[in-house]
PDB file of C-alpha atoms in Angstrom:
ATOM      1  CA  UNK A 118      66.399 -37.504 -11.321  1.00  0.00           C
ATOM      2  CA  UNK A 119      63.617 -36.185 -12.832  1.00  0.00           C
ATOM      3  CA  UNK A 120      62.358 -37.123 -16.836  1.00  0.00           C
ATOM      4  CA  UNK A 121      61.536 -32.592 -16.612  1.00  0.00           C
ATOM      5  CA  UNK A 122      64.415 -30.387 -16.032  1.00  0.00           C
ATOM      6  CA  UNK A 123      63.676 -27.166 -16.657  1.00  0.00           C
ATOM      7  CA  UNK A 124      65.973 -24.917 -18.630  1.00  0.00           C
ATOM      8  CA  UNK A 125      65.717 -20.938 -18.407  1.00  0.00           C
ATOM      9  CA  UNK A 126      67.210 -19.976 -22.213  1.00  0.00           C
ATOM     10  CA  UNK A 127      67.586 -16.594 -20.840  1.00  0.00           C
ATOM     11  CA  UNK A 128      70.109 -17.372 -17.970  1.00  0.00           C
ATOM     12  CA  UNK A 129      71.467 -20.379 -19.098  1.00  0.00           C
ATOM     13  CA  UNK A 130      70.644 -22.581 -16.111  1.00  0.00           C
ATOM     14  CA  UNK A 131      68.981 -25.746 -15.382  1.00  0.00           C
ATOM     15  CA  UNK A 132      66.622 -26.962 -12.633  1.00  0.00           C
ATOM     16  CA  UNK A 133      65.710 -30.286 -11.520  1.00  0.00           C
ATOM     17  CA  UNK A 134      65.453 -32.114  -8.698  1.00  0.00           C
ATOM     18  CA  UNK A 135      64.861 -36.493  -7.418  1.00  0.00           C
ATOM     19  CA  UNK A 136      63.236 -38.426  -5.017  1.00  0.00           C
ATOM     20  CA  UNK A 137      62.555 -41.455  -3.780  1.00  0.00           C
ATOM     21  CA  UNK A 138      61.493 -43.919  -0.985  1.00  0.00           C
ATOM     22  CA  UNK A 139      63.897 -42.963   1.704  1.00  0.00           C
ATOM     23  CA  UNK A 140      64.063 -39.581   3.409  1.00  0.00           C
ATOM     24  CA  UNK A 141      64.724 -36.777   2.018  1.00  0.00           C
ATOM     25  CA  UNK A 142      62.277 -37.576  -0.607  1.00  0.00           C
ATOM     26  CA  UNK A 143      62.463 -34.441  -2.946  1.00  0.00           C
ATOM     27  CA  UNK A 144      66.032 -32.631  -3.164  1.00  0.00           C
ATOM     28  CA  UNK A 145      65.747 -29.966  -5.481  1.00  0.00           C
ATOM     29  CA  UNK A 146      68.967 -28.492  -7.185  1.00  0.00           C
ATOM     30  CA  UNK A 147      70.533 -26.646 -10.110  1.00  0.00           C
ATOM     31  CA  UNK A 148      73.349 -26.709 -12.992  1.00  0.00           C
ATOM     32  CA  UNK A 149      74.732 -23.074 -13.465  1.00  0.00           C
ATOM     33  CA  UNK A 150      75.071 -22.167 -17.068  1.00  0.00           C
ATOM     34  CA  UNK A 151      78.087 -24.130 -17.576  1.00  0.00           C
ATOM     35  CA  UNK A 152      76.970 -27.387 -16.163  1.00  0.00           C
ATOM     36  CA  UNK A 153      77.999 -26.998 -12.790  1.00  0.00           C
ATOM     37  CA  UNK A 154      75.805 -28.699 -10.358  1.00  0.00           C
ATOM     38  CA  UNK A 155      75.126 -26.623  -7.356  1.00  0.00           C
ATOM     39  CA  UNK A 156      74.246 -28.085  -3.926  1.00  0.00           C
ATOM     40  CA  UNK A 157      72.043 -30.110  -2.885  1.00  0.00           C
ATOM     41  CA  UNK A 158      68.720 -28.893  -1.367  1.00  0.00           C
ATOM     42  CA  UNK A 159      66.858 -31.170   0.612  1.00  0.00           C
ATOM     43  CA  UNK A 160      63.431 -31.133   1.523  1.00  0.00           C
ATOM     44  CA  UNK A 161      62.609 -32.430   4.743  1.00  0.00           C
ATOM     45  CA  UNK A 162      59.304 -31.226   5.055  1.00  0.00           C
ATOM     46  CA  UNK A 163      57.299 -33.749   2.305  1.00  0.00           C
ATOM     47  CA  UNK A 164      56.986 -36.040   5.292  1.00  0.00           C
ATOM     48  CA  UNK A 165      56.056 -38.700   3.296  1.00  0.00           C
ATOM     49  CA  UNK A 166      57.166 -39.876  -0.561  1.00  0.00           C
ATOM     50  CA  UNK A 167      55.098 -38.364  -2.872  1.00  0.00           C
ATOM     51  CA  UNK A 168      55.438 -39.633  -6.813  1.00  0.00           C
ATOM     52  CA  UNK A 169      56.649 -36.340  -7.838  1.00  0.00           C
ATOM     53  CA  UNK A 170      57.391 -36.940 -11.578  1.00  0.00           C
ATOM     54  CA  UNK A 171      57.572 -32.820 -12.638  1.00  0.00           C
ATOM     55  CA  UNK A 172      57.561 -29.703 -11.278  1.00  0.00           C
ATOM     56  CA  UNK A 173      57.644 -26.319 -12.880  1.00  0.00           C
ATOM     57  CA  UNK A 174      60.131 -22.850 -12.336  1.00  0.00           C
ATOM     58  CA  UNK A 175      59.095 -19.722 -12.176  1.00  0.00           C
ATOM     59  CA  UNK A 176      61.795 -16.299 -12.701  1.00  0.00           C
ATOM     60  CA  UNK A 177      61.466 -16.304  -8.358  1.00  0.00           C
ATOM     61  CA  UNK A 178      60.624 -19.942  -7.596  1.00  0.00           C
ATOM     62  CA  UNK A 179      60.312 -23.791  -8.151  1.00  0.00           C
ATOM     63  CA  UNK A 180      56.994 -25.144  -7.857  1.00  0.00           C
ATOM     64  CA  UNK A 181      56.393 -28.882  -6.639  1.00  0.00           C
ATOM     65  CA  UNK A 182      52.997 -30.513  -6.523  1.00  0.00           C
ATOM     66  CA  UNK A 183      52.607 -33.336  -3.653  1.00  0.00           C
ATOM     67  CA  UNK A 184      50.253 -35.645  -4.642  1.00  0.00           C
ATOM     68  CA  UNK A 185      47.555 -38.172  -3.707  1.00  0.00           C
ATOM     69  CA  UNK A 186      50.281 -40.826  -5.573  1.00  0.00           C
ATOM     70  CA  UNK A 187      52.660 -42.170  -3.295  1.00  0.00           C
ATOM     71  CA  UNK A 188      55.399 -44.875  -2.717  1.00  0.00           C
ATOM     72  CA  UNK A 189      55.238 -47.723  -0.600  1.00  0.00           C
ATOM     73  CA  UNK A 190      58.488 -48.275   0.790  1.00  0.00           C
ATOM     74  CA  UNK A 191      57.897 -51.323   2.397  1.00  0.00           C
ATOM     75  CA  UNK A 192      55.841 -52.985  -0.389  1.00  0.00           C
ATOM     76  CA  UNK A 193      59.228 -52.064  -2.757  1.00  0.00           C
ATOM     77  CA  UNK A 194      61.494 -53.319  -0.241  1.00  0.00           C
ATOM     78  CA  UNK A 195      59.830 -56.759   0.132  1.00  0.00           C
ATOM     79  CA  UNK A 196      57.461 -56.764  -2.594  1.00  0.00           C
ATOM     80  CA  UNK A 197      53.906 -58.380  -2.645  1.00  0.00           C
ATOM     81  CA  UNK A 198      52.287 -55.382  -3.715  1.00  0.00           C
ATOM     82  CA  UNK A 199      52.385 -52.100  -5.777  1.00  0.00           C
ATOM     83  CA  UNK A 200      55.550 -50.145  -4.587  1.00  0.00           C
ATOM     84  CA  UNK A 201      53.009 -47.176  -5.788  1.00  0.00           C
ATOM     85  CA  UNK A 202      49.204 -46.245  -4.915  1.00  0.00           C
ATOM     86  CA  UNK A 203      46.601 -43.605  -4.206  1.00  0.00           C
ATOM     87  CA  UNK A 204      45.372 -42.300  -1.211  1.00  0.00           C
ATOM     88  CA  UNK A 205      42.079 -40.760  -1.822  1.00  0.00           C
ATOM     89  CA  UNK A 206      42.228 -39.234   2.131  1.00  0.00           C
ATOM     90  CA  UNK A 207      45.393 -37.129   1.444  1.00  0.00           C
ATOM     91  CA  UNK A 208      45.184 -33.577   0.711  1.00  0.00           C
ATOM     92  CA  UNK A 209      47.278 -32.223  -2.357  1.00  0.00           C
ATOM     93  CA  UNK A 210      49.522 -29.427  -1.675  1.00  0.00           C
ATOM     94  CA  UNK A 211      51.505 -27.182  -3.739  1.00  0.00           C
ATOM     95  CA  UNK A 212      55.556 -26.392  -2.462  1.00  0.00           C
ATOM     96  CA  UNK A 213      56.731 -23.219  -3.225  1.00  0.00           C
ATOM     97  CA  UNK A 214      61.039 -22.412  -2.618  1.00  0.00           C
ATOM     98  CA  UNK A 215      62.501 -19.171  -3.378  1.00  0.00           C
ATOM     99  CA  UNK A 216      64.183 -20.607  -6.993  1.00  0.00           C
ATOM    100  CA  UNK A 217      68.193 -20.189  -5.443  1.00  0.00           C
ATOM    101  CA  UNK A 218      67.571 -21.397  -2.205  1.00  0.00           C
ATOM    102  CA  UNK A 219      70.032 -22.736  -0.719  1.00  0.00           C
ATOM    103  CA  UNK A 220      67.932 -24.378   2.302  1.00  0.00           C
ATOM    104  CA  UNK A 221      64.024 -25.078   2.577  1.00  0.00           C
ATOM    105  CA  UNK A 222      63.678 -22.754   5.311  1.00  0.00           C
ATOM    106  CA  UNK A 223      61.831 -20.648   2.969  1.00  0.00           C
ATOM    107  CA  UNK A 224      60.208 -23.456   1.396  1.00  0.00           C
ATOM    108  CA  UNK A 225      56.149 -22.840   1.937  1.00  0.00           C
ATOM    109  CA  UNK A 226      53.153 -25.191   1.365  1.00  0.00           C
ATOM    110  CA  UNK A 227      49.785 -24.469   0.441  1.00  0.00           C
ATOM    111  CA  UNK A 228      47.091 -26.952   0.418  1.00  0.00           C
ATOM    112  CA  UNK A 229      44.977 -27.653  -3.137  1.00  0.00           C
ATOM    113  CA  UNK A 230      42.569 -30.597  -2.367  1.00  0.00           C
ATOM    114  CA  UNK A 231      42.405 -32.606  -5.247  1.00  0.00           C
ATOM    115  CA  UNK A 232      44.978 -31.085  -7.498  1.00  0.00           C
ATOM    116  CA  UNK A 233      47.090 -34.295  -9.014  1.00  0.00           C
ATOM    117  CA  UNK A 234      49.844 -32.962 -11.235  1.00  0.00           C
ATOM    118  CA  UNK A 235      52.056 -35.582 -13.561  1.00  0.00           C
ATOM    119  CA  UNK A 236      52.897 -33.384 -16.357  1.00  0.00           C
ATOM    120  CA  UNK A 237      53.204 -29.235 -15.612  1.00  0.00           C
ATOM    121  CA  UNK A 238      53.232 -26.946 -17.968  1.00  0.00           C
ATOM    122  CA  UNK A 239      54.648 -23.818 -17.024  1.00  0.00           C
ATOM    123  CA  UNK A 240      54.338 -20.987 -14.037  1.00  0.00           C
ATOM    124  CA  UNK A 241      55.159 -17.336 -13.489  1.00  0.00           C
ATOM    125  CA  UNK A 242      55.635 -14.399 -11.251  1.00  0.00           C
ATOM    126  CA  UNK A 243      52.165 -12.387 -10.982  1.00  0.00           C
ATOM    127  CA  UNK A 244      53.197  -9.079  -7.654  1.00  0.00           C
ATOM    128  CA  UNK A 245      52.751 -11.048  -5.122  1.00  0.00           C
ATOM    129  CA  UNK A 246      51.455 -14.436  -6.743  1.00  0.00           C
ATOM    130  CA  UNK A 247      52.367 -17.508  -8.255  1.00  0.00           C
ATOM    131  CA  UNK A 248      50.871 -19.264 -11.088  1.00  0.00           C
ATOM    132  CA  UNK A 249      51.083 -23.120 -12.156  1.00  0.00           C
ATOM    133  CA  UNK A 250      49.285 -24.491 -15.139  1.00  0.00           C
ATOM    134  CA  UNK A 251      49.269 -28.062 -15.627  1.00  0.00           C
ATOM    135  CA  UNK A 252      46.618 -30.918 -15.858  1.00  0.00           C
ATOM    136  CA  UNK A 253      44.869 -32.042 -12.993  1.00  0.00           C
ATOM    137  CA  UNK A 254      43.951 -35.700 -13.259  1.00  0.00           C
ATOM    138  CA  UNK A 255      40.546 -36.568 -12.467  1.00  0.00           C
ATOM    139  CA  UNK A 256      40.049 -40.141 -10.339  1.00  0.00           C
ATOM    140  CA  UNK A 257      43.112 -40.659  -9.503  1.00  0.00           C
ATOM    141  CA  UNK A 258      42.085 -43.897  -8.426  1.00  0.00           C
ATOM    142  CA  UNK A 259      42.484 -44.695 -11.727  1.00  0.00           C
ATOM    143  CA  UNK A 260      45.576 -43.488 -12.584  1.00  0.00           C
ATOM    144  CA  UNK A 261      47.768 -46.477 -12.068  1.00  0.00           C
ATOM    145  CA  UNK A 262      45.477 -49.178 -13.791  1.00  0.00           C
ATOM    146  CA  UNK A 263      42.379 -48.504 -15.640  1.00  0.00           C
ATOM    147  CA  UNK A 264      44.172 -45.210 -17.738  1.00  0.00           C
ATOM    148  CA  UNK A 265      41.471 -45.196 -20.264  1.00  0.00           C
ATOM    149  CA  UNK A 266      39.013 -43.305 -17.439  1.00  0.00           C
ATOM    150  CA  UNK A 267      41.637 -40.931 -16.566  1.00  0.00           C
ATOM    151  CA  UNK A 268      40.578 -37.762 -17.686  1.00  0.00           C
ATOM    152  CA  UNK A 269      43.274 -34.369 -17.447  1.00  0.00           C
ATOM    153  CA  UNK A 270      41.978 -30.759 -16.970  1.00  0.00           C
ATOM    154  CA  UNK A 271      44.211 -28.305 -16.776  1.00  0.00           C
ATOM    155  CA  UNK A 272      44.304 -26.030 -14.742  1.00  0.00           C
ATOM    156  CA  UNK A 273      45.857 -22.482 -13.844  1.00  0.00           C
ATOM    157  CA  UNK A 274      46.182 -22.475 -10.172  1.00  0.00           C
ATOM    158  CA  UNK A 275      47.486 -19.106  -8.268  1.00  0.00           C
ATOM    159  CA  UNK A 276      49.148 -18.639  -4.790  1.00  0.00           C
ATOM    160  CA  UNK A 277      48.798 -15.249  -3.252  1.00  0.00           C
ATOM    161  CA  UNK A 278      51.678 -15.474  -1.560  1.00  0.00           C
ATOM    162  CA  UNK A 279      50.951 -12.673   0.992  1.00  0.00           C
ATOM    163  CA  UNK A 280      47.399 -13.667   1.881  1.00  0.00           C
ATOM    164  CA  UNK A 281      48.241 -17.785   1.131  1.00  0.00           C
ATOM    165  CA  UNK A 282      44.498 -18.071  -0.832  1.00  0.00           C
ATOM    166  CA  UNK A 283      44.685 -20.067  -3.829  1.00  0.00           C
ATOM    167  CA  UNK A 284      42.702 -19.734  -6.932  1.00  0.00           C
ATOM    168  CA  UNK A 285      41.669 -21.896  -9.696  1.00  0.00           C
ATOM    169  CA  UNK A 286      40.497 -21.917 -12.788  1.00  0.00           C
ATOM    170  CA  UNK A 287      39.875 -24.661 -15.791  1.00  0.00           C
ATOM    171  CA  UNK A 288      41.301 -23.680 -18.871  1.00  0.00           C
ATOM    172  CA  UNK A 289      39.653 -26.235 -21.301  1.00  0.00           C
ATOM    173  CA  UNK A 290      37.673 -29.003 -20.716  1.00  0.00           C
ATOM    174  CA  UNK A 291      39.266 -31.653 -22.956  1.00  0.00           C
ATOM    175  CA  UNK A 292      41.098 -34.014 -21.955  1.00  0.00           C
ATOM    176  CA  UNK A 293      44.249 -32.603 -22.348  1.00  0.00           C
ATOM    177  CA  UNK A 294      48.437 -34.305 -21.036  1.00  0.00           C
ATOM    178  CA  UNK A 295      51.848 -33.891 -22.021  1.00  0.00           C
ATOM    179  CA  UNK A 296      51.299 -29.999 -22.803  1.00  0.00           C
ATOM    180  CA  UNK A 297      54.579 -28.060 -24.069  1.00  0.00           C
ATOM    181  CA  UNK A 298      54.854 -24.773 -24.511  1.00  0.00           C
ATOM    182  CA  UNK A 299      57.885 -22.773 -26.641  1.00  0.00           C
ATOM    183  CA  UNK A 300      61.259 -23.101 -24.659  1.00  0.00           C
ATOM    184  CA  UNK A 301      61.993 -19.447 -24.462  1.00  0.00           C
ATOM    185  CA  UNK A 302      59.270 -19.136 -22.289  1.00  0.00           C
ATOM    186  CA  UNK A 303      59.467 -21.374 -19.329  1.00  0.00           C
ATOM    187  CA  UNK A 304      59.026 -19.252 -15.848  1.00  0.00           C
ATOM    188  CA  UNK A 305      56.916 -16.582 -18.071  1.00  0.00           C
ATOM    189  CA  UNK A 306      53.411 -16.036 -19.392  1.00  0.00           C
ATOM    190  CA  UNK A 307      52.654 -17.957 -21.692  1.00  0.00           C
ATOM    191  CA  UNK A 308      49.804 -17.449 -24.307  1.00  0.00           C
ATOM    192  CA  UNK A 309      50.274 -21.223 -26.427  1.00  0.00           C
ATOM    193  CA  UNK A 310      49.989 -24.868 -25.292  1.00  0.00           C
ATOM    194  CA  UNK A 311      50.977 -27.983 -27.348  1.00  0.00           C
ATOM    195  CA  UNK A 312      49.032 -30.880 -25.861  1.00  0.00           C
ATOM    196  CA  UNK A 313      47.965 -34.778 -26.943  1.00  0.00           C
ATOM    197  CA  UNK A 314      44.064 -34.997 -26.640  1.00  0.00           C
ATOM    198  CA  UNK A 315      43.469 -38.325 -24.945  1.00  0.00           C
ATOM    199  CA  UNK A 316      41.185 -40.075 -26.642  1.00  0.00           C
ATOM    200  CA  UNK A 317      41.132 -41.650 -24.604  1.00  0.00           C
ATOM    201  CA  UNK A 318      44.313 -42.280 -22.209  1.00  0.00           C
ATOM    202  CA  UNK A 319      46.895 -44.057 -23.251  1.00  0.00           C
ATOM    203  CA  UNK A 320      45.518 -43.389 -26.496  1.00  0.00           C
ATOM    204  CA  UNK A 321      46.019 -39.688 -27.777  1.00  0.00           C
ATOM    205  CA  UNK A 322      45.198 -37.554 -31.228  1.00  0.00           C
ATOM    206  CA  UNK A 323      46.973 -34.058 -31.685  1.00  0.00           C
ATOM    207  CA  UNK A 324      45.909 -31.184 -30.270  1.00  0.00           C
TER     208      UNK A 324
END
C-alpha cells in the first residue's frame, strides 16, 4: 500500500491504492468514513509496472502519475540487477478515474512527456479540468543513484478533460520535494505549500 493515503476531512474517507510487479499493477481503493474498505479497483490498463509511490484526489477524481521509473520483474525475481530503473524512451502519462469508481472503465490517460512525480501535492476540480501540483524531477536518470543532481520543479499541470490538452506551468524554480499543504484542504485549491529545499538532494534546509 501506498506511504500517501489521502484523507478528505470533510467526508471522512480515505483513498489509497498498491502496486507491484505482477498484474494488476495499480488497484486503487477506499475506506468509508468508518474504516470500511471498499472494493477493490483494478487497473488493467498501466500495461506495465510503473513505481507509483503517490498519487493525489481531487472532490471528482484520483489522479495517478505513470512514470519513466519502473520495476523489473524479472531482475526481482532472480536478482542480478536493480529490481527498479529508468527508461528515458517512455512517455509519462497522467491517469485520471472518476474518484468512486467502481471499475476503470472510466479510467482516462493523458500523456505528459517528461512529467516524473514521487511526491504530489494536491489537485482540484477547475469546470471541466483537472489540476495536479507536484514536483517534477529533472534527470531522472539520476534519480535512483547520484540524488545529489536531482533537481524537483513543481509543477501545476491541468487536464481539460473535454478537449484532453494539458497545460503546464512551473511554480518556483527551487528545488523544491516533500511539499504538504494544510489537511483540510486536500482535493481543493490550495494557496500554501510546505516544502524541504534540497540543497542539495538527500540533503534539505526548510522552506
Amino acid at each position: 500500500m501506498t506511504a500517501h493515503p489521502k484523507i478528505d476531512f470533510q467526508t471522512g474517507e480515505t483513498f489509497a491504492f498498491r502496486y507491484g510487479p505482477v498484474p494488476p499493477f495499480l488497484t486503487y481503493f477506499r475506506l468509508d468514513s468508518n474504516g470500511n474498505k471498499q472494493p477493490d479497483v483494478p487497473i488493467f490498463s498501466m500495461v506495465n509496472p510503473s513505481f507509483i509511490h503517490d498519487f493525489a484526489i481531487s472532490k471528482k477524481y484520483a489522479i495517478f502519475v505513470d512514470i519513466q521509473i519502473g520495476m523489473n520483474p524479472m531482475e526481482m525475481i532472480f536478482g542480478g540487477g536493480s529490481p527498479v530503473g529508468s527508461n528515458p524512451a517512455k512517455v509519462s502519462r497522467i491517469g485520471v478515474i472518476p474518484r468512486y469508481a467502481t471499475d476503470e472503465t472510466e479510467m482516462r490517460w493523458f500523456d505528459v512527456p517528461g512529467f516524473n512525480v514521487i511526491h504530489a501535492i494536491n489537485a482540484w476540480d477547475e469546470e471541466d479540468a483537472v489540476v495536479i501540483l507536484a514536483p517534477n524531477i529533472l534527470s531522472v536518470e539520476h534519480t535512483l543513484e547520484r540524488m545529489e543532481l536531482v533537481h524537483a520543479l513543481v509543477e501545476k499541470v491541468r487536464i481539460d478533460l473535454k478537449t484532453g490538452i494539458v497545460t503546464r506551468n512551473p511554480i518556483p524554480a527551487r528545488n523544491l520535494d516533500f511539499g504538504v499543504i494544510n489537511p483540510e484542504y486536500v482535493g481543493k485549491k490550495n494557496r500554501f505549500i510546505y516544502a524541504a529545499i534540497g540543497d542539495p538532494m538527500p540533503k534539505i534546509s526548510e522552506g
